[in-house]
Amino acid sequence: MYRFLLTPRWWGINLFVVLAIPFCVFMGTWQLGRFEDRVQSHEQAEKAPDPSTRAAEPLDELLPVDKVTSGRPATATGTYAEQFLVPGRKLDDRQGFYVLNLLRTDSGKALPVVRGWLPGSATDARVPAAPKGEVTVVGDLQASENTRSDGVNARGGLPSGQIGMISAATLVNLVPYDVYDAWVTLPEAEAGGAGGAMKPVPAAAPEGSGLDLKAFQNLGYTGEWFVFAAFVLFMWFRLVRREAEAERDIALGLVPEDPGPGSQDAPEGPGNTPEGPEDAAQGAPEDPSSPDYDVASTPVR
């Protein structure tokens, strides 16, 4: 009954099922592993002490920024240079902008420093001036932003003096010197009242260290891949069962053979025998008005 499984058509179906199910299981397991990694990173971040409570270290010793060094206090010495405003940033559910200055260090490279946040629009805003001369800043270290970071404006078209993303790739095109692939945010207002009107910007948690939407997306993808595997197996069993039932019905003679091309015509019988032209001529009465009508052969009644 199941010999049909060895036909070329079913060989193709069986091969698809054999390849599809392990692939779906592998992808579901991989997505589950991604979710478990995010959960583990979140638990480790909760158990670890607050990075901002640790002692400040020189900037170069904390680079490159990763999940361990993100949020750690970093110290750097230099002179403030160009200033940029970063619009579209929220703080305490209020719309505003960051005030960012580049700190030229002794190495020649510049460190982006977010001095604080101000409410309102960045256009024509009055911003407290940065301290003059050489300064030493201590700020919470942050990785360069990307298009997935909150508040980032990657569309461009901003006025001069404004940027939509705090990253070395953005700033290096605006200044004639190298920029660190990191930035710091000052945890307190600047001394001396120069930045007293600005609010400190709290450091953000490193990307991938919390149970964000991406973590639950991984969990959802896990379920989808396992559902796909079960669906493929279900459809295979259903096709096999339907094919087996059809083969059984044919073997028991329950499925009638296809009728011939003339099966719909009326059966021939004694009264249904078709008449040819000669038969029709012999049986039809002669017309007296016909020129071939023979009067002598007409019987007298």
Coordinates of C-alpha atoms in Angstrom, one line a residue, residues 129-300:
A129 CA 30.0 78.4 27.4
A130 CA 32.5 75.7 28.0
P131 CA 35.3 76.2 30.5
K132 CA 38.4 77.9 29.1
G133 CA 41.9 76.5 29.3
E134 CA 43.0 73.0 30.2
V135 CA 40.5 71.0 32.2
T136 CA 40.3 67.4 33.5
V137 CA 37.0 65.8 33.0
V138 CA 35.6 62.7 34.7
G139 CA 32.6 61.2 33.0
D140 CA 30.8 57.9 32.5
L141 CA 32.2 56.1 29.4
Q142 CA 29.8 55.3 26.6
A143 CA 30.1 53.5 23.3
S144 CA 29.5 55.4 20.0
E145 CA 25.9 55.5 19.0
N146 CA 24.4 53.7 16.0
T147 CA 21.2 53.8 14.1
R148 CA 19.6 51.5 16.8
S149 CA 20.3 53.8 19.7
D150 CA 17.5 55.8 21.3
G151 CA 16.9 59.3 20.0
V152 CA 19.3 59.0 17.1
N153 CA 18.5 61.0 14.0
A154 CA 20.0 59.2 11.0
R155 CA 18.1 61.1 8.3
G156 CA 20.4 64.0 8.2
G157 CA 19.5 67.5 7.1
L158 CA 20.2 69.2 10.4
P159 CA 21.3 72.8 10.6
S160 CA 25.0 73.7 11.0
G161 CA 26.3 73.0 14.4
Q162 CA 23.9 70.1 15.1
I163 CA 24.4 66.4 14.8
G164 CA 22.0 63.5 15.0
M165 CA 24.3 60.8 16.3
I166 CA 27.2 60.8 18.8
S167 CA 29.8 58.7 17.0
A168 CA 33.3 59.0 15.7
A169 CA 32.1 58.3 12.2
T170 CA 29.9 61.4 12.3
L171 CA 32.2 63.8 14.0
V172 CA 35.4 62.9 12.0
N173 CA 33.7 64.5 9.0
L174 CA 33.1 67.7 10.8
V175 CA 36.5 68.4 12.4
P176 CA 40.1 68.3 11.0
Y177 CA 41.4 65.8 13.7
D178 CA 40.8 62.3 14.9
V179 CA 38.0 61.5 17.3
Y180 CA 37.9 58.7 19.9
D181 CA 35.4 56.0 19.2
A182 CA 33.7 56.7 22.5
W183 CA 32.2 59.5 24.5
V184 CA 31.6 60.5 28.1
T185 CA 28.7 62.1 29.9
L186 CA 29.4 64.3 32.9
P187 CA 27.6 63.0 36.0
E188 CA 27.3 66.4 37.6
A189 CA 26.9 70.0 36.6
E190 CA 30.2 71.8 35.8
A191 CA 31.9 73.5 38.6
G192 CA 31.8 77.3 38.7
G193 CA 28.2 77.7 37.5
A194 CA 29.2 77.6 33.8
G195 CA 26.8 74.7 33.2
G196 CA 24.5 75.2 36.1
A197 CA 21.4 75.4 33.9
M198 CA 22.1 72.1 32.3
K199 CA 21.0 68.7 33.7
P200 CA 23.4 65.8 33.7
V201 CA 22.7 63.0 31.2
P202 CA 22.6 59.6 32.9
A203 CA 24.7 56.9 31.3
A204 CA 22.8 54.3 29.3
A205 CA 23.2 50.6 29.9
P206 CA 25.4 48.8 27.3
E207 CA 23.6 47.4 24.3
G208 CA 22.4 43.8 24.7
S209 CA 22.7 43.8 28.5
G210 CA 19.0 44.0 29.3
L211 CA 15.8 42.1 28.5
D212 CA 14.7 44.5 25.7
L213 CA 12.4 44.0 22.8
K214 CA 15.1 42.1 20.9
A215 CA 15.3 39.4 23.6
F216 CA 11.6 38.7 23.4
Q217 CA 11.9 38.7 19.6
N218 CA 14.4 35.9 19.9
L219 CA 12.0 34.0 22.0
G220 CA 9.2 34.5 19.5
Y221 CA 11.4 33.4 16.7
T222 CA 12.2 30.2 18.6
G223 CA 8.5 29.3 18.8
E224 CA 8.0 30.1 15.1
W225 CA 10.7 27.8 14.0
F226 CA 9.5 24.9 16.1
V227 CA 5.9 25.5 14.8
F228 CA 7.3 25.3 11.2
A229 CA 8.9 22.0 11.9
A230 CA 5.7 20.6 13.4
F231 CA 3.7 21.9 10.4
V232 CA 6.0 20.2 7.9
L233 CA 5.7 16.9 9.7
F234 CA 1.9 17.2 10.0
M235 CA 1.5 18.0 6.3
W236 CA 3.7 15.0 5.4
F237 CA 1.6 12.6 7.4
R238 CA -1.6 14.1 5.9
L239 CA -0.4 13.6 2.4
V240 CA 0.7 10.1 3.1
R241 CA -2.6 9.2 4.6
R242 CA -4.6 10.7 1.7
E243 CA -2.4 8.8 -0.8
A244 CA -2.7 5.5 1.1
E245 CA -6.5 5.9 1.2
A246 CA -6.7 6.5 -2.5
E247 CA -4.5 3.4 -3.2
R248 CA -6.8 1.3 -0.9
D249 CA -10.0 2.5 -2.6
I250 CA -8.5 1.6 -6.0
A251 CA -7.5 -1.9 -4.8
L252 CA -11.0 -2.5 -3.4
G253 CA -12.6 -1.3 -6.6
L254 CA -14.4 1.5 -4.9
V255 CA -13.1 4.0 -7.5
P256 CA -14.9 3.5 -10.9
E257 CA -12.8 3.5 -14.0
D258 CA -12.9 6.5 -16.3
P259 CA -15.8 6.1 -18.8
G260 CA -15.0 5.9 -22.5
P261 CA -15.6 8.7 -24.9
G262 CA -18.9 7.3 -26.1
S263 CA -20.3 6.3 -22.8
Q264 CA -22.7 9.1 -22.6
D265 CA -24.5 8.1 -25.9
A266 CA -27.8 6.2 -25.7
P267 CA -27.3 2.4 -25.8
E268 CA -28.1 0.7 -28.9
G269 CA -31.2 -1.5 -28.9
P270 CA -33.8 -2.9 -31.2
G271 CA -35.7 0.3 -31.2
N272 CA -32.7 2.6 -31.2
T273 CA -30.8 1.2 -34.2
P274 CA -29.8 4.2 -36.3
E275 CA -31.2 4.2 -39.8
G276 CA -29.0 4.8 -42.8
P277 CA -30.0 6.8 -45.9
E278 CA -31.2 3.7 -47.7
D279 CA -33.3 2.5 -44.8
A280 CA -34.8 5.9 -44.5
A281 CA -35.6 6.0 -48.2
Q282 CA -37.3 2.5 -48.1
G283 CA -39.4 3.3 -45.2
A284 CA -40.6 6.7 -46.2
P285 CA -43.9 7.0 -48.4
E286 CA -43.5 8.2 -51.9
D287 CA -44.7 11.6 -52.9
P288 CA -47.3 11.5 -55.8
S289 CA -46.0 14.8 -57.1
S290 CA -42.5 13.5 -57.6
P291 CA -41.5 12.9 -61.2
D292 CA -40.2 9.4 -60.2
Y293 CA -43.6 8.4 -58.8
D294 CA -44.7 5.1 -60.5
V295 CA -48.5 5.0 -60.7
A296 CA -48.5 1.3 -61.8
S297 CA -46.6 0.2 -58.8
T298 CA -48.9 1.9 -56.4
P299 CA -51.2 -0.6 -54.8
V300 CA -54.9 -0.1 -55.1

